[in-house]
Coordinates of C-alpha atoms in Angstrom, one line a residue:
Chain A
M112 CA -68.1 -25.8 -205.8
T113 CA -66.3 -27.5 -203.2
R114 CA -62.6 -28.2 -203.5
A115 CA -63.4 -32.0 -202.9
A116 CA -65.9 -31.8 -205.9
E117 CA -63.5 -29.8 -208.1
Q118 CA -60.9 -32.5 -207.4
K119 CA -63.3 -35.1 -208.7
L120 CA -64.1 -33.2 -211.6
I121 CA -60.2 -32.5 -212.5
E122 CA -59.6 -36.2 -212.1
R123 CA -62.4 -37.2 -214.5
A124 CA -61.5 -34.3 -217.1
A125 CA -57.8 -35.5 -216.9
R126 CA -59.1 -39.2 -217.8
G127 CA -60.9 -37.7 -220.8
D128 CA -64.4 -37.1 -219.6
R129 CA -65.6 -34.2 -221.7
A130 CA -68.5 -33.5 -219.2
A131 CA -66.0 -32.9 -216.4
G132 CA -63.9 -30.6 -218.7
E133 CA -67.1 -28.4 -219.5
A134 CA -67.8 -28.2 -216.1
L135 CA -64.7 -26.8 -215.0
I136 CA -64.8 -24.4 -217.8
K137 CA -68.1 -23.2 -216.8
A138 CA -67.1 -22.9 -213.1
H139 CA -64.3 -20.4 -213.8
Q140 CA -64.6 -18.8 -217.2
A141 CA -66.7 -15.7 -216.1
S142 CA -64.4 -14.9 -213.5
L143 CA -61.3 -15.5 -215.5
Y144 CA -62.8 -13.4 -218.3
N145 CA -63.7 -10.4 -215.9
Y146 CA -60.2 -10.8 -214.7
I147 CA -58.3 -10.6 -217.8
F148 CA -60.8 -8.1 -219.3
R149 CA -59.9 -5.8 -216.5
L150 CA -56.4 -6.3 -216.8
S151 CA -56.2 -5.8 -220.7
G152 CA -59.2 -3.4 -221.1
R153 CA -60.0 -5.6 -224.3
A154 CA -62.6 -8.1 -225.1
D155 CA -61.0 -9.6 -227.9
V156 CA -57.7 -10.2 -226.1
A157 CA -59.6 -11.3 -222.9
E158 CA -61.5 -14.1 -224.9
D159 CA -58.2 -15.1 -226.7
I160 CA -56.5 -15.8 -223.4
V161 CA -59.2 -17.2 -221.4
Q162 CA -59.5 -19.9 -224.4
D163 CA -55.8 -20.5 -224.5
A164 CA -55.3 -20.7 -220.7
F165 CA -58.4 -23.3 -220.5
V166 CA -56.8 -25.2 -223.5
R167 CA -53.5 -25.4 -221.7
V168 CA -54.9 -26.2 -218.2
L169 CA -57.0 -28.9 -219.7
M170 CA -54.3 -30.5 -221.6
H171 CA -52.0 -30.8 -218.6
L172 CA -54.4 -31.5 -215.8
D173 CA -52.3 -34.5 -214.8
R174 CA -49.7 -31.8 -213.8
F175 CA -52.1 -30.2 -211.5
D176 CA -51.1 -30.2 -207.5
P177 CA -54.0 -31.0 -205.8
R178 CA -52.7 -29.0 -202.6
Y179 CA -53.2 -25.7 -204.6
R180 CA -56.4 -24.2 -205.6
F181 CA -57.5 -25.0 -209.2
S182 CA -58.3 -21.1 -209.8
T183 CA -54.7 -20.0 -208.6
W184 CA -53.2 -22.7 -211.0
L185 CA -55.6 -21.2 -213.8
F186 CA -55.3 -17.5 -213.2
T187 CA -51.3 -18.1 -213.1
I188 CA -51.1 -19.5 -216.5
A189 CA -53.7 -16.8 -217.9
K190 CA -51.7 -14.1 -216.4
R191 CA -48.4 -15.6 -218.0
L192 CA -50.5 -15.6 -221.3
F193 CA -51.6 -12.0 -220.9
V194 CA -48.2 -10.8 -220.0
N195 CA -46.6 -12.7 -223.2
A196 CA -49.5 -11.1 -225.2
S197 CA -48.9 -7.5 -223.9
Q198 CA -45.2 -7.8 -224.8
K199 CA -46.2 -8.9 -228.5
Q200 CA -48.9 -6.3 -228.8
K201 CA -48.5 -2.7 -229.4
P202 CA -51.1 -0.3 -227.9
R203 CA -54.0 0.3 -230.3
Y204 CA -55.7 3.7 -230.1
D205 CA -59.3 3.6 -231.5
S206 CA -61.9 6.3 -230.5
D207 CA -65.4 6.7 -232.3
V208 CA -65.0 10.4 -231.8
V209 CA -61.7 10.4 -233.6
G210 CA -62.8 7.9 -236.2
A211 CA -65.9 10.1 -237.0
W212 CA -64.3 13.4 -236.9
R213 CA -63.9 14.4 -240.6
G214 CA -61.9 17.4 -240.3
D215 CA -64.3 19.7 -241.9
G216 CA -65.0 22.0 -239.0
M217 CA -68.3 20.2 -238.1
A218 CA -69.0 18.5 -234.8
P219 CA -69.2 14.8 -234.8
S220 CA -72.5 13.3 -235.2
A221 CA -75.1 12.9 -232.1
P222 CA -75.1 9.2 -232.3
T223 CA -71.2 9.5 -232.0
I224 CA -71.3 11.7 -229.2
D225 CA -74.2 9.9 -227.3
A226 CA -71.9 6.8 -227.8
E227 CA -68.6 8.2 -226.4
V228 CA -70.4 9.8 -223.5
R229 CA -71.9 6.4 -222.9
D230 CA -68.8 4.7 -223.1
N231 CA -66.9 7.3 -221.0
A232 CA -69.4 6.2 -218.2
R233 CA -68.9 2.5 -218.8
D234 CA -65.2 2.5 -219.1
A235 CA -64.6 5.0 -216.3
I236 CA -63.6 2.0 -214.3
Q237 CA -61.3 0.7 -216.8
V238 CA -59.5 4.3 -217.1
A239 CA -59.2 4.3 -213.6
L240 CA -57.5 0.5 -213.7
G241 CA -55.4 1.8 -216.4
G242 CA -54.0 4.6 -214.2
L243 CA -52.6 2.1 -212.0
S244 CA -49.2 0.3 -212.1
D245 CA -49.3 -3.3 -213.2
E246 CA -48.9 -4.6 -209.8
Q247 CA -51.6 -2.4 -208.2
R248 CA -54.0 -3.4 -211.0
E249 CA -53.5 -7.2 -210.4
I250 CA -53.9 -6.7 -206.9
I251 CA -56.8 -4.5 -206.8
L252 CA -58.5 -7.1 -209.2
L253 CA -57.5 -10.2 -207.3
F254 CA -58.5 -8.8 -203.8
H255 CA -61.7 -6.8 -204.8
Q256 CA -63.0 -8.6 -208.1
Q257 CA -61.8 -12.0 -207.3
D258 CA -62.1 -12.2 -203.4
W259 CA -58.5 -13.7 -203.0
P260 CA -57.2 -13.3 -199.5
I261 CA -54.2 -11.0 -198.8
A262 CA -52.1 -14.2 -198.0
L263 CA -52.8 -15.8 -201.2
I264 CA -52.2 -12.7 -203.3
A265 CA -49.2 -12.3 -201.4
G266 CA -48.1 -15.9 -202.5
H267 CA -49.1 -15.5 -206.1
M268 CA -47.5 -12.2 -206.5
G269 CA -44.3 -13.1 -204.5
M270 CA -44.2 -10.2 -202.1
P271 CA -44.9 -9.6 -198.5
E272 CA -48.5 -9.1 -197.3
G273 CA -47.7 -5.7 -195.8
T274 CA -46.4 -4.7 -199.6
V275 CA -49.6 -6.2 -200.9
K276 CA -51.7 -4.2 -198.4
S277 CA -49.7 -0.9 -199.4
H278 CA -50.6 -1.4 -203.0
L279 CA -54.2 -1.9 -202.2
H280 CA -54.4 1.4 -200.4
R281 CA -52.4 3.2 -203.0
G282 CA -54.3 1.4 -205.7
R283 CA -58.1 2.3 -204.3
Q284 CA -56.6 6.0 -203.6
R285 CA -55.7 6.3 -207.0
M286 CA -58.7 5.0 -208.7
R287 CA -60.9 7.1 -206.5
R288 CA -59.1 10.2 -207.9
V289 CA -59.0 9.0 -211.3
L290 CA -62.9 8.2 -211.3
E291 CA -63.6 11.6 -209.8
A292 CA -61.8 13.2 -212.7
C293 CA -63.7 11.1 -215.1
E294 CA -66.9 12.0 -213.4
N295 CA -65.9 16.0 -213.9
N296 CA -64.7 15.2 -217.4
R297 CA -67.7 13.5 -218.2
A298 CA -70.0 16.5 -217.2
T299 CA -67.8 18.7 -219.3
V300 CA -68.2 16.5 -222.2
A301 CA -72.1 16.3 -221.9
E302 CA -72.1 20.4 -221.2
V303 CA -69.9 20.9 -224.3
W304 CA -71.9 19.1 -226.7
T305 CA -75.5 19.3 -225.6
Chain B
M278 CA -56.2 -6.5 -186.7
N279 CA -57.0 -6.5 -183.1
A280 CA -60.1 -4.9 -181.6
A281 CA -58.0 -2.7 -179.0
W282 CA -56.5 -0.9 -182.3
L283 CA -59.8 -0.4 -183.8
R284 CA -61.2 1.0 -180.5
D285 CA -58.0 3.2 -180.3
L286 CA -58.6 4.3 -184.1
L287 CA -62.2 5.1 -183.2
R288 CA -61.5 7.0 -180.1
R289 CA -58.9 9.1 -182.0
G290 CA -61.8 9.7 -184.7
S291 CA -64.3 10.7 -181.9
A292 CA -61.8 12.9 -180.2
G293 CA -61.2 14.7 -183.4
A294 CA -64.8 15.0 -184.0
E295 CA -65.4 16.6 -180.8
A296 CA -62.6 19.1 -181.1
R297 CA -63.9 20.1 -184.5
A298 CA -67.6 20.3 -183.7
G299 CA -68.7 17.3 -185.7
D300 CA -66.5 17.7 -188.8
S301 CA -64.0 15.0 -188.1
I302 CA -62.6 12.6 -190.7
P303 CA -62.2 9.0 -189.8
P304 CA -58.6 8.1 -190.1
D305 CA -57.6 6.6 -193.4
E306 CA -56.3 3.6 -191.5
L307 CA -59.7 2.9 -190.5
I308 CA -61.2 3.3 -194.1
D309 CA -58.5 1.2 -195.3
A310 CA -59.0 -1.3 -192.8
F311 CA -62.5 -1.7 -193.7
F312 CA -61.9 -2.1 -197.5
D313 CA -59.4 -4.5 -196.5
R314 CA -62.0 -6.7 -194.7
E315 CA -60.3 -6.1 -191.3
A316 CA -62.8 -3.7 -189.8
G317 CA -66.7 -4.2 -189.5
G318 CA -68.9 -2.1 -191.1
A319 CA -70.5 -0.8 -187.9
D320 CA -67.2 0.6 -186.6
L321 CA -66.9 2.7 -189.7
S322 CA -70.5 3.9 -190.0
D323 CA -70.1 5.0 -186.4
A324 CA -67.1 7.3 -187.6
L325 CA -68.8 8.1 -190.7
K326 CA -71.8 9.6 -189.0
R327 CA -69.6 12.6 -187.8
S328 CA -68.0 13.1 -191.3
A329 CA -70.0 13.7 -194.3
P330 CA -66.9 14.2 -196.7
A331 CA -65.5 11.1 -195.5
A332 CA -69.0 9.3 -196.0
G333 CA -68.9 10.6 -199.4
R334 CA -65.5 9.3 -200.1
V335 CA -66.3 5.9 -198.6
E336 CA -69.3 5.6 -200.9
R337 CA -67.3 6.5 -203.9
I338 CA -64.8 3.8 -203.2
Q339 CA -67.7 1.1 -202.6
S340 CA -69.3 2.0 -205.7
M341 CA -66.0 1.6 -207.7
L342 CA -65.5 -1.6 -206.2
D343 CA -69.1 -2.7 -206.6
E344 CA -68.5 -1.7 -210.4
L345 CA -65.4 -3.6 -210.5
R346 CA -67.2 -6.9 -209.2
R347 CA -70.2 -6.3 -211.8
P348 CA -69.8 -9.3 -214.1
T349 CA -68.8 -8.4 -217.8
R350 CA -70.9 -9.7 -220.6
S351 CA -69.1 -12.5 -222.4
R352 CA -69.8 -15.2 -224.7
D353 CA -69.6 -18.9 -223.6
L354 CA -66.4 -20.1 -224.5
S355 CA -66.8 -23.7 -223.5
A356 CA -67.6 -25.2 -226.7
S357 CA -64.6 -23.7 -228.5
I358 CA -62.4 -24.6 -225.5
L359 CA -63.7 -28.1 -225.5
A360 CA -63.4 -28.4 -229.3
E361 CA -59.5 -27.2 -229.5
V362 CA -58.6 -29.6 -226.4
G363 CA -60.6 -32.5 -228.6
R364 CA -58.7 -31.8 -231.6
R365 CA -55.3 -32.2 -229.5
R366 CA -56.3 -34.9 -227.5
P367 CA -59.6 -36.5 -228.0
W368 CA -62.1 -36.9 -225.2
L369 CA -63.4 -40.4 -224.4
P370 CA -66.9 -41.7 -223.8
A371 CA -67.5 -43.2 -220.5
S372 CA -67.3 -46.9 -221.9
M373 CA -63.9 -46.1 -223.5
R374 CA -62.6 -44.5 -220.3
R375 CA -63.4 -47.8 -218.4
F376 CA -61.9 -49.8 -221.0
V377 CA -58.7 -47.7 -220.8
T378 CA -58.5 -48.4 -217.3
G379 CA -59.2 -51.9 -217.5
G380 CA -56.7 -52.4 -220.2
R381 CA -54.0 -50.4 -218.1
L382 CA -54.8 -52.7 -215.0
A383 CA -54.2 -56.0 -217.3
A384 CA -51.1 -54.7 -218.9
A385 CA -49.6 -54.2 -215.4
A386 CA -51.0 -57.8 -214.4
C387 CA -49.4 -59.3 -217.5
F388 CA -46.2 -57.4 -216.8
L389 CA -46.1 -58.6 -213.1
L390 CA -47.1 -62.1 -214.4
F391 CA -44.2 -62.3 -216.8
V392 CA -41.7 -61.1 -214.2
G393 CA -42.9 -63.4 -211.7
G394 CA -43.0 -66.4 -214.3
A395 CA -39.6 -65.8 -215.4
F396 CA -38.3 -65.8 -211.9
Y397 CA -39.9 -68.8 -210.8
A398 CA -38.7 -70.6 -213.9
Q399 CA -35.2 -69.2 -212.8
R400 CA -35.6 -70.9 -209.7
I401 CA -36.9 -74.3 -210.7
A402 CA -34.8 -74.9 -214.0
P403 CA -32.2 -72.3 -214.6
D404 CA -31.2 -73.9 -218.0
S405 CA -35.0 -73.7 -219.3
V406 CA -34.7 -69.9 -219.7
R407 CA -31.3 -69.8 -221.0
F408 CA -32.4 -69.7 -225.0
T409 CA -28.9 -69.9 -226.4
T410 CA -25.4 -70.6 -225.4
E411 CA -23.7 -68.2 -227.6
P412 CA -22.8 -64.9 -226.3
A413 CA -25.6 -62.2 -227.2
P414 CA -24.7 -58.7 -227.7
L415 CA -25.8 -57.8 -224.4
T416 CA -23.8 -60.6 -222.8
D417 CA -20.8 -58.9 -224.5
L418 CA -21.7 -55.7 -223.3
V419 CA -22.2 -56.8 -219.8
S420 CA -18.8 -58.5 -219.8
A421 CA -17.0 -55.6 -221.3
G422 CA -18.6 -53.6 -218.7
R423 CA -17.3 -56.0 -216.0
A424 CA -13.9 -56.1 -217.7
D425 CA -13.6 -52.3 -217.7
A426 CA -14.5 -52.1 -214.1
A427 CA -12.0 -54.6 -213.3
S428 CA -9.4 -52.8 -214.9
G429 CA -10.2 -49.7 -213.6
M430 CA -10.0 -51.3 -210.1
R431 CA -6.4 -52.5 -210.9
T432 CA -5.4 -49.3 -212.0
L433 CA -6.6 -47.7 -208.9
A434 CA -5.0 -50.6 -206.6
A435 CA -1.7 -50.0 -208.4
A436 CA -2.0 -46.1 -207.7
I437 CA -2.7 -47.0 -204.0
D438 CA 0.3 -49.1 -203.8
C439 CA 2.4 -46.6 -205.7
V440 CA 1.4 -43.9 -203.0
R441 CA 2.0 -46.5 -200.2
E442 CA 5.6 -47.3 -201.5
A443 CA 6.5 -43.8 -202.1
A444 CA 5.8 -42.8 -198.7
S445 CA 7.8 -45.8 -197.2
S446 CA 10.6 -46.3 -199.7
P447 CA 12.8 -42.9 -199.0
K448 CA 13.6 -44.5 -195.8
C449 CA 14.8 -47.5 -197.4
V450 CA 16.7 -45.8 -199.8
A451 CA 18.5 -43.8 -197.1
E452 CA 19.4 -47.0 -195.2
T453 CA 20.8 -48.5 -198.2
L454 CA 22.9 -45.7 -199.1
A455 CA 24.0 -44.6 -195.8
R456 CA 27.6 -45.2 -195.1
P457 CA 30.1 -44.0 -192.8
A458 CA 31.5 -40.6 -193.7
P459 CA 33.4 -38.4 -191.5
S460 CA 31.3 -35.3 -191.9
W461 CA 28.8 -33.7 -194.3
D462 CA 29.0 -30.1 -194.8
Q463 CA 25.3 -29.6 -196.1
T464 CA 22.0 -31.2 -196.8
I465 CA 20.8 -30.1 -200.3
L466 CA 17.4 -30.6 -201.8
I467 CA 16.7 -31.1 -205.3
V468 CA 13.2 -31.4 -207.0
D469 CA 12.8 -34.1 -209.3
A470 CA 9.8 -34.5 -211.5
R471 CA 9.7 -38.4 -211.4
P472 CA 8.1 -40.0 -208.7
S473 CA 10.0 -41.3 -206.0
R474 CA 9.0 -44.8 -207.2
A475 CA 11.4 -44.5 -209.8
L476 CA 14.3 -43.8 -207.2
R477 CA 13.3 -47.0 -205.1
G478 CA 16.5 -49.0 -204.7
A479 CA 18.7 -46.3 -206.1
R480 CA 22.5 -46.4 -205.7
P481 CA 24.6 -43.6 -206.2
L482 CA 27.7 -44.1 -208.3
E483 CA 30.8 -43.3 -206.3
A484 CA 29.5 -39.6 -206.6
R485 CA 32.9 -38.5 -206.0
S486 CA 34.3 -35.5 -208.2
P487 CA 37.3 -33.2 -207.7
C488 CA 35.1 -30.9 -205.8
A489 CA 32.8 -32.7 -203.7
V490 CA 31.4 -36.2 -202.1
V491 CA 27.7 -36.5 -202.7
R492 CA 25.4 -39.0 -201.1
L493 CA 21.6 -39.4 -201.2
T494 CA 20.0 -39.6 -197.8
H495 CA 16.3 -39.7 -198.8
C496 CA 13.7 -38.7 -201.2
Q497 CA 9.8 -38.3 -200.7
S498 CA 6.9 -37.4 -202.8
V499 CA 5.3 -33.9 -202.5
A500 CA 2.2 -32.6 -204.0
N501 CA 2.8 -29.8 -206.2
A502 CA 0.5 -28.2 -208.7
D503 CA 3.2 -27.4 -211.3
M504 CA 4.7 -30.8 -211.0
P505 CA 2.0 -33.5 -210.6
Q506 CA 4.3 -36.0 -209.0
P507 CA 7.7 -34.5 -207.8
T508 CA 10.3 -36.0 -205.6
M509 CA 12.2 -34.3 -203.2
V510 CA 15.6 -35.8 -203.2
F511 CA 17.9 -34.9 -200.4
Y512 CA 21.7 -35.1 -200.8
Q513 CA 24.6 -34.5 -198.4
V514 CA 27.8 -32.8 -199.9
R515 CA 31.0 -32.8 -198.5
R516 CA 33.1 -30.4 -200.2
I517 CA 36.5 -31.3 -201.4
G518 CA 37.7 -28.4 -203.5
G519 CA 37.6 -27.2 -207.0
P520 CA 34.9 -25.7 -209.0
D521 CA 31.6 -24.7 -207.3
Q522 CA 29.5 -27.1 -209.6
V523 CA 29.3 -31.0 -209.3
M524 CA 27.9 -33.3 -211.6
F525 CA 27.0 -37.0 -210.3
Q526 CA 25.0 -39.8 -211.6
M527 CA 22.8 -42.1 -209.7
R528 CA 21.6 -45.4 -210.8
T529 CA 18.0 -46.5 -210.6
P530 CA 16.1 -49.5 -211.7
D531 CA 14.5 -47.6 -214.5
L532 CA 16.8 -45.2 -215.7
P533 CA 19.7 -43.4 -214.6
A534 CA 19.5 -39.9 -213.4
A535 CA 21.9 -37.0 -213.6
Y536 CA 21.7 -34.2 -211.2
S537 CA 23.6 -31.2 -211.3
I538 CA 24.3 -29.3 -207.9
S539 CA 24.5 -25.8 -208.9
S540 CA 26.0 -24.4 -205.8
L541 CA 28.0 -26.0 -203.2
P542 CA 28.3 -24.7 -199.8
P543 CA 31.1 -22.4 -198.9
R544 CA 34.3 -23.8 -198.0

């Protein structure tokens, strides 16, 4: 969607046009969900924050400054909501393996092991992201997932472009190392339980 | 990134490759530049052909980033978002939006017409727009405000006059009081908390005591943080004899002032 078309949608939605609001949501909800999901690692948190962010944005469309990108504004609000939610919530530990383990000396059931191995593979990228600092994770996601240019990320994060690049490089290296470790771990899990 | 820098990187990579017989690793800067979208894929692939471990590393990073870009399955939240927004601020159908826009325009036009009409009526027949001759509360408020402003201006003008007089009066006082005297021993300074305005036209009584003759020469206002409007009063003293302290009085238009000169000049 071009910025001009997006601006028209914003103006229509601000005047109370439901269809324009829906078009704005459909244009941005997937990328915003992916971003928050990768930041938080939890689907329920991502859904709550995406919904809350869109509600706030649609309620205050008259405050939108058309000199900036709508997505930048939306992501900034969502990030703020995520930070607030993170400060309120405590980390939750739940693993199917731990839940299924009855402590009677028996191994977990086969479906549980399969699910764990499958989750390991699926969540390896999330584990790798979890190994990054908050800044590195956000910068990696904005650059490699959302395709934001370095200059825009620097403005969004309030740091020089050189620092953004440094976070990018270190974040990629760290993720690669964690992923390699995950691959080794997955091979070990499969080898032990099968 | 400029092309020369890239060529330099590749040359360094190539030189290393020749030295290590095809086992060179492309510099990390080149890999980072590629993933930062600052170096082309062709540049990197040339360098990677000479290094299998580096190629594997780049491939792992690329697959990691591809995984990052893969969309996550999520349900469509638009219905719940629109419902929540609609609950707080109802969405309007197209006809209603046109009505709202037209209504706003009509309200603005009515306001402009009213203001213009009132102005025109005031110009044509001033009395016609005066609804009552009795003072209204708003009129009282406006007049009270005007009175306050006038009072404030008068106070300010009086203060300015006071300062102006304070600056000019000391000389007059000195001239009034100057009278021939054979000789004066010393000029003494007393700081008085009263403004110099209080000393305007001051006449000392014959400040002759058994020990000294005192005369006022001039006084002036000085700014001092401790005493808001002090006056420096200058006296001349001629010692006659007796104790070392003298009390004399000076008549002013407002009140008599008594000054004590604690120490007289040595005889």
